[in-house]
Amino acid sequence: MGSERRGHVILGLNVLVLGYVPSAWQTELLDPLDPVRADYWRRIGALAERATLDAVFLADSPSLSDPSYDAGATRLDPTIIWSTVARATSRVGLIATASTTFNDPVEFARRLLTLDHVSAGRAGWNVVTSRHPGVAENFGLPAHIARDDRYARADEFVDVVTGLWDSTRTGDRLRHEGEHFRVDDALALPSSAQGRPVIVQAGGSDQGRRLAGRVADAVFSAELTPQSARAHYREVRDHAVAAGRAADSVSILPGLLLTLGSTEEEARRRSDELHEQGPPAYATAWLSQAIGYDVAGLALDEPFPDDVLAEPADPAAFTGSIGFRQSIVERIRQDRPTVREYLRETRYTGSGHGGFTGTPEGLVDRIESWYRTGAADGFNLQPDRLIDGLEVIADEVIPLLRRRGLFREDYETETLRGHLNAAQGSAS
């Protein structure tokens, strides 16, 4: 499998409310109101901690979502959810997504550092820029902010937030005057138990990767092949070195969509059942949004036309995820499937984020291969249906990883930053 690495695999859980499959709510294991009940979230947090996962992630979008299209249509504020989970847990990291496009950096710096204190140094921030036109409309804008402008604001936003966090340690006021923000302030809070909250970056564009290299502790990436994952891995670490940081200061954590069964046949059957319970048009609607082309108008039994796979005519106007699009297009060009074949195969292999459908043993093989060959430092696991998929991770996947020496027996550190440093083989 390649040369041995120090440390161990980093494992996060991407909590897409009920799971990544839109039909996840159609089970007797859940009540329709569970997504807005504190007990549900405490249960998920306790399960993740029983698995000794490094962190749980929660996405956010300040807009309404269509539940027939979006598997996580219910949007509760992540910092409040994780504050609730913090009371039911003591070790698992708590990473909240927040957009730099429509938040205020002073208010957010205080809010996230508050979560960090109530969780005793377990908070992290998943930095994103809002790209959905519906979000802009919610904030009274006639059109969405251009990608380059969003990332320029994001760079400055992160500098203000980290500067304010650092003010709690140094006692110095942050005096910042930039294109987007003017700040002359210091946070009236104690400093973080972990120095400052962990920063995770989730954008796959060139601007996002540069931002990750400059400021992120980890990257939540979208990868479908180990070849592209290794290229992304090297690129982000090169950006880190260019920014004057150590290459290993940034951990690369691809998302991984999971359907697990005791046999591969059972796992595929579960995947088919869950997908077929959902809206028939879900896959085409998601893929259309992801690549910026109406897939519903394509001939199902023909390969994707070359013009569909070409770069967008106006990249600045493309509202989807650049990282997702690059992964999807690379996979289609490599395998040359028909549209129908691709849509069906994404049930098992993922679309945007990589996917795995099979046994716990096979999943551990996949994790070990990517980890040993420098394609990833770990993964953000995304079960199809969270309520029972997470139990399989805790009871079957984690013990297998431990037997191979890929994961620790128990938590060895107290803070989220400590978990990441220990995993990389660094002092915590």
GROMACS .gro file of C-alpha atoms in nm:
model
  428
    1MET     CA    1   0.000   0.000   0.000
    2GLY     CA    2   0.298   0.235  -0.001
    3SER     CA    3   0.520   0.376   0.272
    4GLU     CA    4   0.386   0.395   0.626
    5ARG     CA    5   0.249   0.728   0.750
    6ARG     CA    6   0.262   0.863   1.101
    7GLY     CA    7  -0.059   0.936   1.285
    8HIS     CA    8  -0.396   0.803   1.174
    9VAL     CA    9  -0.687   0.867   0.943
   10ILE     CA   10  -0.902   1.172   1.024
   11LEU     CA   11  -1.273   1.093   1.018
   12GLY     CA   12  -1.555   1.345   1.015
   13LEU     CA   13  -1.928   1.301   0.973
   14ASN     CA   14  -2.111   1.532   0.734
   15VAL     CA   15  -2.451   1.558   0.901
   16LEU     CA   16  -2.689   1.625   0.612
   17VAL     CA   17  -2.978   1.645   0.861
   18LEU     CA   18  -3.124   1.298   0.791
   19GLY     CA   19  -2.881   1.160   0.534
   20TYR     CA   20  -2.770   1.239   0.181
   21VAL     CA   21  -3.056   1.052   0.008
   22PRO     CA   22  -3.376   1.265  -0.013
   23SER     CA   23  -3.593   0.968   0.091
   24ALA     CA   24  -3.407   0.926   0.422
   25TRP     CA   25  -3.709   1.062   0.611
   26GLN     CA   26  -3.924   0.768   0.491
   27THR     CA   27  -3.839   0.531   0.772
   28GLU     CA   28  -4.004   0.416   1.094
   29LEU     CA   29  -3.676   0.495   1.270
   30LEU     CA   30  -3.758   0.867   1.248
   31ASP     CA   31  -4.039   1.102   1.335
   32PRO     CA   32  -4.122   1.377   1.081
   33LEU     CA   33  -4.032   1.645   1.338
   34ASP     CA   34  -3.697   1.493   1.439
   35PRO     CA   35  -3.490   1.748   1.240
   36VAL     CA   36  -3.614   2.028   1.466
   37ARG     CA   37  -3.589   1.840   1.795
   38ALA     CA   38  -3.291   1.872   2.026
   39ASP     CA   39  -3.308   1.504   2.122
   40TYR     CA   40  -3.241   1.398   1.761
   41TRP     CA   41  -2.929   1.611   1.737
   42ARG     CA   42  -2.801   1.500   2.077
   43ARG     CA   43  -2.851   1.139   1.966
   44ILE     CA   44  -2.647   1.196   1.648
   45GLY     CA   45  -2.371   1.370   1.846
   46ALA     CA   46  -2.359   1.088   2.102
   47LEU     CA   47  -2.338   0.826   1.825
   48ALA     CA   48  -2.054   1.015   1.656
   49GLU     CA   49  -1.870   1.035   1.987
   50ARG     CA   50  -1.927   0.664   2.053
   51ALA     CA   51  -1.751   0.609   1.720
   52THR     CA   52  -1.473   0.844   1.844
   53LEU     CA   53  -1.502   1.047   1.523
   54ASP     CA   54  -1.286   1.357   1.506
   55ALA     CA   55  -1.568   1.592   1.411
   56VAL     CA   56  -1.923   1.639   1.293
   57PHE     CA   57  -2.004   1.890   1.018
   58LEU     CA   58  -2.333   2.069   0.956
   59ALA     CA   59  -2.403   2.253   0.632
   60ASP     CA   60  -2.605   2.572   0.615
   61SER     CA   61  -2.779   2.786   0.356
   62PRO     CA   62  -2.979   3.100   0.438
   63SER     CA   63  -3.256   3.009   0.193
   64LEU     CA   64  -3.549   2.774   0.163
   65SER     CA   65  -3.481   2.444  -0.011
   66ASP     CA   66  -3.695   2.205  -0.214
   67PRO     CA   67  -3.710   1.875  -0.021
   68SER     CA   68  -3.759   1.685  -0.348
   69TYR     CA   69  -3.419   1.814  -0.462
   70ASP     CA   70  -3.224   1.880  -0.143
   71ALA     CA   71  -3.160   1.596   0.100
   72GLY     CA   72  -3.105   1.847   0.382
   73ALA     CA   73  -3.393   2.085   0.319
   74THR     CA   74  -3.444   2.175   0.686
   75ARG     CA   75  -3.201   2.452   0.779
   76LEU     CA   76  -3.139   2.520   1.147
   77ASP     CA   77  -2.853   2.742   1.257
   78PRO     CA   78  -2.545   2.516   1.298
   79THR     CA   79  -2.393   2.710   1.586
   80ILE     CA   80  -2.711   2.668   1.792
   81ILE     CA   81  -2.745   2.300   1.701
   82TRP     CA   82  -2.384   2.229   1.798
   83SER     CA   83  -2.421   2.426   2.122
   84THR     CA   84  -2.701   2.184   2.207
   85VAL     CA   85  -2.490   1.883   2.107
   86ALA     CA   86  -2.197   2.016   2.312
   87ARG     CA   87  -2.398   1.945   2.628
   88ALA     CA   88  -2.441   1.580   2.532
   89THR     CA   89  -2.078   1.519   2.426
   90SER     CA   90  -1.729   1.594   2.554
   91ARG     CA   91  -1.477   1.512   2.278
   92VAL     CA   92  -1.615   1.513   1.924
   93GLY     CA   93  -1.536   1.829   1.725
   94LEU     CA   94  -1.827   2.052   1.621
   95ILE     CA   95  -1.786   2.222   1.282
   96ALA     CA   96  -2.044   2.479   1.174
   97THR     CA   97  -2.077   2.602   0.816
   98ALA     CA   98  -2.114   2.976   0.772
   99SER     CA   99  -2.100   3.185   0.457
  100THR     CA  100  -1.866   3.481   0.418
  101THR     CA  101  -2.104   3.629   0.162
  102PHE     CA  102  -2.400   3.719   0.382
  103ASN     CA  103  -2.267   3.716   0.740
  104ASP     CA  104  -2.098   3.994   0.936
  105PRO     CA  105  -1.743   3.905   1.044
  106VAL     CA  106  -1.755   4.075   1.386
  107GLU     CA  107  -2.085   3.912   1.482
  108PHE     CA  108  -1.974   3.576   1.346
  109ALA     CA  109  -1.634   3.584   1.520
  110ARG     CA  110  -1.815   3.632   1.852
  111ARG     CA  111  -2.077   3.365   1.777
  112LEU     CA  112  -1.828   3.096   1.673
  113LEU     CA  113  -1.592   3.171   1.960
  114THR     CA  114  -1.892   3.141   2.195
  115LEU     CA  115  -1.954   2.791   2.056
  116ASP     CA  116  -1.587   2.718   2.108
  117HIS     CA  117  -1.606   2.815   2.475
  118VAL     CA  118  -1.927   2.625   2.556
  119SER     CA  119  -1.775   2.316   2.392
  120ALA     CA  120  -1.437   2.355   2.570
  121GLY     CA  121  -1.233   2.409   2.253
  122ARG     CA  122  -1.412   2.182   2.006
  123ALA     CA  123  -1.548   2.435   1.755
  124GLY     CA  124  -1.459   2.468   1.389
  125TRP     CA  125  -1.575   2.691   1.104
  126ASN     CA  126  -1.645   2.550   0.758
  127VAL     CA  127  -1.584   2.852   0.535
  128VAL     CA  128  -1.805   2.878   0.226
  129THR     CA  129  -1.919   3.146  -0.016
  130SER     CA  130  -2.291   3.149  -0.102
  131ARG     CA  131  -2.350   3.073  -0.469
  132HIS     CA  132  -2.723   3.000  -0.494
  133PRO     CA  133  -2.925   3.283  -0.658
  134GLY     CA  134  -3.212   3.224  -0.413
  135VAL     CA  135  -2.987   3.324  -0.125
  136ALA     CA  136  -2.907   3.659  -0.287
  137GLU     CA  137  -3.279   3.726  -0.332
  138ASN     CA  138  -3.335   3.660   0.040
  139PHE     CA  139  -3.095   3.946   0.112
  140GLY     CA  140  -3.265   4.186  -0.128
  141LEU     CA  141  -3.013   4.160  -0.411
  142PRO     CA  142  -3.142   4.151  -0.772
  143ALA     CA  143  -2.855   3.923  -0.882
  144HIS     CA  144  -2.593   3.708  -0.719
  145ILE     CA  145  -2.246   3.835  -0.638
  146ALA     CA  146  -1.985   3.734  -0.897
  147ARG     CA  147  -1.751   3.449  -0.797
  148ASP     CA  148  -1.432   3.661  -0.794
  149ASP     CA  149  -1.604   3.924  -0.579
  150ARG     CA  150  -1.733   3.657  -0.340
  151TYR     CA  151  -1.382   3.522  -0.287
  152ALA     CA  152  -1.230   3.868  -0.246
  153ARG     CA  153  -1.483   3.929   0.030
  154ALA     CA  154  -1.414   3.582   0.173
  155ASP     CA  155  -1.039   3.647   0.198
  156GLU     CA  156  -1.098   3.969   0.387
  157PHE     CA  157  -1.377   3.820   0.600
  158VAL     CA  158  -1.149   3.539   0.721
  159ASP     CA  159  -0.873   3.789   0.805
  160VAL     CA  160  -1.113   3.994   1.016
  161VAL     CA  161  -1.249   3.689   1.200
  162THR     CA  162  -0.906   3.542   1.276
  163GLY     CA  163  -0.775   3.886   1.373
  164LEU     CA  164  -1.057   3.924   1.623
  165TRP     CA  165  -0.994   3.575   1.762
  166ASP     CA  166  -0.627   3.661   1.800
  167SER     CA  167  -0.721   3.983   1.984
  168THR     CA  168  -0.853   3.770   2.271
  169ARG     CA  169  -0.505   3.621   2.314
  170THR     CA  170  -0.289   3.930   2.258
  171GLY     CA  171  -0.515   4.194   2.411
  172ASP     CA  172  -0.455   4.417   2.106
  173ARG     CA  173  -0.738   4.574   1.910
  174LEU     CA  174  -0.783   4.469   1.550
  175ARG     CA  175  -0.748   4.774   1.326
  176HIS     CA  176  -0.856   4.673   0.979
  177GLU     CA  177  -0.956   4.889   0.685
  178GLY     CA  178  -1.021   4.704   0.360
  179GLU     CA  179  -1.242   4.701   0.054
  180HIS     CA  180  -1.533   4.529   0.230
  181PHE     CA  181  -1.487   4.586   0.605
  182ARG     CA  182  -1.363   4.849   0.850
  183VAL     CA  183  -1.303   4.721   1.201
  184ASP     CA  184  -1.143   4.878   1.507
  185ASP     CA  185  -1.232   4.641   1.787
  186ALA     CA  186  -1.131   4.353   2.017
  187LEU     CA  187  -1.354   4.070   2.132
  188ALA     CA  188  -1.446   4.087   2.498
  189LEU     CA  189  -1.404   3.711   2.544
  190PRO     CA  190  -1.129   3.484   2.680
  191SER     CA  191  -0.904   3.319   2.424
  192SER     CA  192  -0.984   2.976   2.285
  193ALA     CA  193  -0.865   2.661   2.459
  194GLN     CA  194  -0.730   2.549   2.120
  195GLY     CA  195  -0.556   2.879   2.032
  196ARG     CA  196  -0.830   2.969   1.786
  197PRO     CA  197  -1.120   2.766   1.641
  198VAL     CA  198  -1.030   2.531   1.354
  199ILE     CA  199  -1.089   2.661   1.000
  200VAL     CA  200  -1.213   2.424   0.729
  201GLN     CA  201  -1.251   2.536   0.368
  202ALA     CA  202  -1.494   2.372   0.128
  203GLY     CA  203  -1.451   2.542  -0.211
  204GLY     CA  204  -1.294   2.363  -0.507
  205SER     CA  205  -1.231   2.664  -0.733
  206ASP     CA  206  -0.883   2.804  -0.789
  207GLN     CA  207  -0.967   3.090  -0.552
  208GLY     CA  208  -1.095   2.845  -0.292
  209ARG     CA  209  -0.783   2.632  -0.306
  210ARG     CA  210  -0.558   2.936  -0.265
  211LEU     CA  211  -0.767   3.047   0.033
  212ALA     CA  212  -0.736   2.697   0.181
  213GLY     CA  213  -0.358   2.700   0.146
  214ARG     CA  214  -0.336   3.040   0.312
  215VAL     CA  215  -0.564   2.995   0.614
  216ALA     CA  216  -0.732   2.653   0.643
  217ASP     CA  217  -0.651   2.375   0.885
  218ALA     CA  218  -0.846   2.128   0.671
  219VAL     CA  219  -1.019   2.109   0.333
  220PHE     CA  220  -1.356   1.943   0.279
  221SER     CA  221  -1.296   1.842  -0.083
  222ALA     CA  222  -1.495   1.675  -0.360
  223GLU     CA  223  -1.305   1.394  -0.532
  224LEU     CA  224  -1.417   1.099  -0.748
  225THR     CA  225  -1.081   0.945  -0.837
  226PRO     CA  226  -0.757   0.897  -0.642
  227GLN     CA  227  -0.562   1.054  -0.929
  228SER     CA  228  -0.750   1.385  -0.910
  229ALA     CA  229  -0.745   1.367  -0.530
  230ARG     CA  230  -0.365   1.341  -0.526
  231ALA     CA  231  -0.335   1.638  -0.763
  232HIS     CA  232  -0.565   1.845  -0.540
  233TYR     CA  233  -0.371   1.732  -0.232
  234ARG     CA  234  -0.042   1.852  -0.381
  235GLU     CA  235  -0.193   2.178  -0.507
  236VAL     CA  236  -0.336   2.286  -0.171
  237ARG     CA  237  -0.016   2.197   0.011
  238ASP     CA  238   0.185   2.395  -0.247
  239HIS     CA  239  -0.040   2.693  -0.175
  240ALA     CA  240   0.027   2.647   0.197
  241VAL     CA  241   0.405   2.654   0.140
  242ALA     CA  242   0.369   2.962  -0.084
  243ALA     CA  243   0.184   3.130   0.203
  244GLY     CA  244   0.471   3.059   0.440
  245ARG     CA  245   0.309   2.763   0.615
  246ALA     CA  246   0.420   2.404   0.656
  247ALA     CA  247   0.281   2.174   0.386
  248ASP     CA  248   0.126   1.941   0.644
  249SER     CA  249  -0.057   2.224   0.819
  250VAL     CA  250  -0.360   2.153   0.596
  251SER     CA  251  -0.544   1.819   0.613
  252ILE     CA  252  -0.733   1.707   0.300
  253LEU     CA  253  -1.067   1.537   0.373
  254PRO     CA  254  -1.279   1.435   0.071
  255GLY     CA  255  -1.649   1.375   0.121
  256LEU     CA  256  -1.758   1.012   0.082
  257LEU     CA  257  -2.122   0.912   0.028
  258LEU     CA  258  -2.192   0.575   0.193
  259THR     CA  259  -2.433   0.286   0.158
  260LEU     CA  260  -2.323  -0.015   0.361
  261GLY     CA  261  -2.449  -0.374   0.378
  262SER     CA  262  -2.330  -0.712   0.498
  263THR     CA  263  -2.269  -0.803   0.130
  264GLU     CA  264  -2.222  -0.593  -0.182
  265GLU     CA  265  -2.554  -0.723  -0.314
  266GLU     CA  266  -2.731  -0.614   0.005
  267ALA     CA  267  -2.570  -0.269  -0.010
  268ARG     CA  268  -2.673  -0.218  -0.373
  269ARG     CA  269  -3.025  -0.331  -0.292
  270ARG     CA  270  -3.044  -0.080  -0.008
  271SER     CA  271  -2.911   0.195  -0.233
  272ASP     CA  272  -3.165   0.115  -0.504
  273GLU     CA  273  -3.453   0.108  -0.256
  274LEU     CA  274  -3.361   0.441  -0.100
  275HIS     CA  275  -3.312   0.614  -0.434
  276GLU     CA  276  -3.630   0.471  -0.584
  277GLN     CA  277  -3.834   0.600  -0.288
  278GLY     CA  278  -3.731   0.951  -0.383
  279PRO     CA  279  -3.847   1.173  -0.670
  280PRO     CA  280  -3.760   1.021  -1.011
  281ALA     CA  281  -3.625   1.353  -1.137
  282TYR     CA  282  -3.389   1.406  -0.842
  283ALA     CA  283  -3.077   1.268  -1.011
  284THR     CA  284  -3.124   1.466  -1.332
  285ALA     CA  285  -3.210   1.785  -1.143
  286TRP     CA  286  -2.901   1.753  -0.922
  287LEU     CA  287  -2.669   1.675  -1.213
  288SER     CA  288  -2.813   1.961  -1.421
  289GLN     CA  289  -2.740   2.206  -1.141
  290ALA     CA  290  -2.395   2.057  -1.079
  291ILE     CA  291  -2.268   2.086  -1.437
  292GLY     CA  292  -2.471   2.388  -1.552
  293TYR     CA  293  -2.661   2.209  -1.831
  294ASP     CA  294  -3.018   2.076  -1.850
  295VAL     CA  295  -2.951   1.703  -1.852
  296ALA     CA  296  -3.323   1.627  -1.896
  297GLY     CA  297  -3.293   1.733  -2.260
  298LEU     CA  298  -3.016   1.483  -2.343
  299ALA     CA  299  -3.066   1.145  -2.509
  300LEU     CA  300  -3.046   0.895  -2.225
  301ASP     CA  301  -2.879   0.618  -2.423
  302GLU     CA  302  -2.611   0.835  -2.585
  303PRO     CA  303  -2.281   0.952  -2.434
  304PHE     CA  304  -2.261   1.306  -2.301
  305PRO     CA  305  -2.196   1.549  -2.591
  306ASP     CA  306  -1.857   1.717  -2.585
  307ASP     CA  307  -2.010   2.065  -2.557
  308VAL     CA  308  -2.180   1.964  -2.230
  309LEU     CA  309  -1.843   1.871  -2.083
  310ALA     CA  310  -1.664   2.184  -2.205
  311GLU     CA  311  -1.583   2.466  -1.965
  312PRO     CA  312  -1.878   2.701  -1.905
  313ALA     CA  313  -1.895   2.977  -2.164
  314ASP     CA  314  -1.890   3.229  -1.878
  315PRO     CA  315  -1.727   3.070  -1.569
  316ALA     CA  316  -1.804   3.382  -1.365
  317ALA     CA  317  -2.176   3.329  -1.424
  318PHE     CA  318  -2.172   2.958  -1.333
  319THR     CA  319  -2.357   2.924  -1.000
  320GLY     CA  320  -2.267   2.562  -0.919
  321SER     CA  321  -1.969   2.424  -0.730
  322ILE     CA  322  -1.652   2.437  -0.941
  323GLY     CA  323  -1.508   2.147  -0.741
  324PHE     CA  324  -1.813   1.927  -0.798
  325ARG     CA  325  -1.820   2.010  -1.168
  326GLN     CA  326  -1.451   1.930  -1.218
  327SER     CA  327  -1.489   1.593  -1.043
  328ILE     CA  328  -1.800   1.497  -1.240
  329VAL     CA  329  -1.665   1.601  -1.580
  330GLU     CA  330  -1.335   1.421  -1.521
  331ARG     CA  331  -1.521   1.101  -1.430
  332ILE     CA  332  -1.747   1.121  -1.738
  333ARG     CA  333  -1.453   1.184  -1.972
  334GLN     CA  334  -1.265   0.892  -1.820
  335ASP     CA  335  -1.547   0.633  -1.837
  336ARG     CA  336  -1.751   0.767  -2.135
  337PRO     CA  337  -2.087   0.637  -2.003
  338THR     CA  338  -2.424   0.706  -2.157
  339VAL     CA  339  -2.638   0.955  -1.965
  340ARG     CA  340  -2.857   0.673  -1.833
  341GLU     CA  341  -2.554   0.468  -1.724
  342TYR     CA  342  -2.401   0.762  -1.543
  343LEU     CA  343  -2.720   0.855  -1.360
  344ARG     CA  344  -2.767   0.498  -1.242
  345GLU     CA  345  -2.403   0.441  -1.149
  346THR     CA  346  -2.397   0.756  -0.932
  347ARG     CA  347  -2.619   0.566  -0.690
  348TYR     CA  348  -2.318   0.350  -0.611
  349THR     CA  349  -2.012   0.564  -0.687
  350GLY     CA  350  -2.122   0.918  -0.600
  351SER     CA  351  -2.164   1.236  -0.799
  352GLY     CA  352  -1.961   1.540  -0.699
  353HIS     CA  353  -1.847   1.371  -0.380
  354GLY     CA  354  -1.714   1.020  -0.422
  355GLY     CA  355  -1.937   0.733  -0.323
  356PHE     CA  356  -1.902   0.385  -0.182
  357THR     CA  357  -2.163   0.110  -0.188
  358GLY     CA  358  -2.052  -0.219  -0.034
  359THR     CA  359  -1.939  -0.384   0.287
  360PRO     CA  360  -1.761  -0.227   0.586
  361GLU     CA  361  -1.451  -0.430   0.491
  362GLY     CA  362  -1.457  -0.287   0.140
  363LEU     CA  363  -1.497   0.066   0.275
  364VAL     CA  364  -1.193   0.021   0.498
  365ASP     CA  365  -0.998  -0.103   0.194
  366ARG     CA  366  -1.098   0.218   0.013
  367ILE     CA  367  -1.003   0.443   0.304
  368GLU     CA  368  -0.669   0.268   0.352
  369SER     CA  369  -0.579   0.284  -0.018
  370TRP     CA  370  -0.646   0.658  -0.049
  371TYR     CA  371  -0.473   0.732   0.280
  372ARG     CA  372  -0.161   0.523   0.213
  373THR     CA  373  -0.113   0.662  -0.139
  374GLY     CA  374  -0.138   1.031  -0.048
  375ALA     CA  375  -0.485   1.098  -0.189
  376ALA     CA  376  -0.635   1.205   0.146
  377ASP     CA  377  -0.564   1.251   0.514
  378GLY     CA  378  -0.909   1.122   0.597
  379PHE     CA  379  -1.272   1.153   0.494
  380ASN     CA  380  -1.596   1.325   0.575
  381LEU     CA  381  -1.837   1.032   0.581
  382GLN     CA  382  -2.191   1.092   0.454
  383PRO     CA  383  -2.428   0.799   0.519
  384ASP     CA  384  -2.731   0.752   0.295
  385ARG     CA  385  -2.961   0.747   0.599
  386LEU     CA  386  -2.793   0.887   0.904
  387ILE     CA  387  -2.992   0.731   1.185
  388ASP     CA  388  -2.887   0.370   1.111
  389GLY     CA  389  -2.590   0.432   0.880
  390LEU     CA  390  -2.398   0.602   1.161
  391GLU     CA  391  -2.448   0.298   1.387
  392VAL     CA  392  -2.282   0.075   1.125
  393ILE     CA  393  -1.987   0.316   1.113
  394ALA     CA  394  -1.953   0.308   1.492
  395ASP     CA  395  -2.001  -0.067   1.540
  396GLU     CA  396  -1.836  -0.215   1.229
  397VAL     CA  397  -1.621   0.031   1.033
  398ILE     CA  398  -1.428   0.186   1.322
  399PRO     CA  399  -1.324  -0.149   1.478
  400LEU     CA  400  -1.193  -0.264   1.138
  401LEU     CA  401  -0.989   0.056   1.098
  402ARG     CA  402  -0.844   0.005   1.446
  403ARG     CA  403  -0.741  -0.351   1.368
  404ARG     CA  404  -0.544  -0.223   1.069
  405GLY     CA  405  -0.373   0.045   1.280
  406LEU     CA  406  -0.548   0.325   1.088
  407PHE     CA  407  -0.747   0.475   1.375
  408ARG     CA  408  -0.689   0.537   1.744
  409GLU     CA  409  -0.849   0.322   2.011
  410ASP     CA  410  -1.002   0.622   2.187
  411TYR     CA  411  -0.976   0.999   2.199
  412GLU     CA  412  -0.627   1.106   2.298
  413THR     CA  413  -0.681   1.483   2.295
  414GLU     CA  414  -0.942   1.726   2.426
  415THR     CA  415  -0.983   1.986   2.149
  416LEU     CA  416  -1.066   1.966   1.780
  417ARG     CA  417  -0.728   2.113   1.688
  418GLY     CA  418  -0.568   1.855   1.913
  419HIS     CA  419  -0.751   1.576   1.726
  420LEU     CA  420  -0.624   1.704   1.389
  421ASN     CA  421  -0.267   1.754   1.508
  422ALA     CA  422  -0.254   1.408   1.668
  423ALA     CA  423  -0.389   1.248   1.351
  424GLN     CA  424  -0.113   1.412   1.149
  425GLY     CA  425   0.147   1.282   1.393
  426SER     CA  426   0.218   1.628   1.535
  427ALA     CA  427   0.227   1.738   1.894
  428SER     CA  428  -0.119   1.840   2.015
   0.00000   0.00000   0.00000
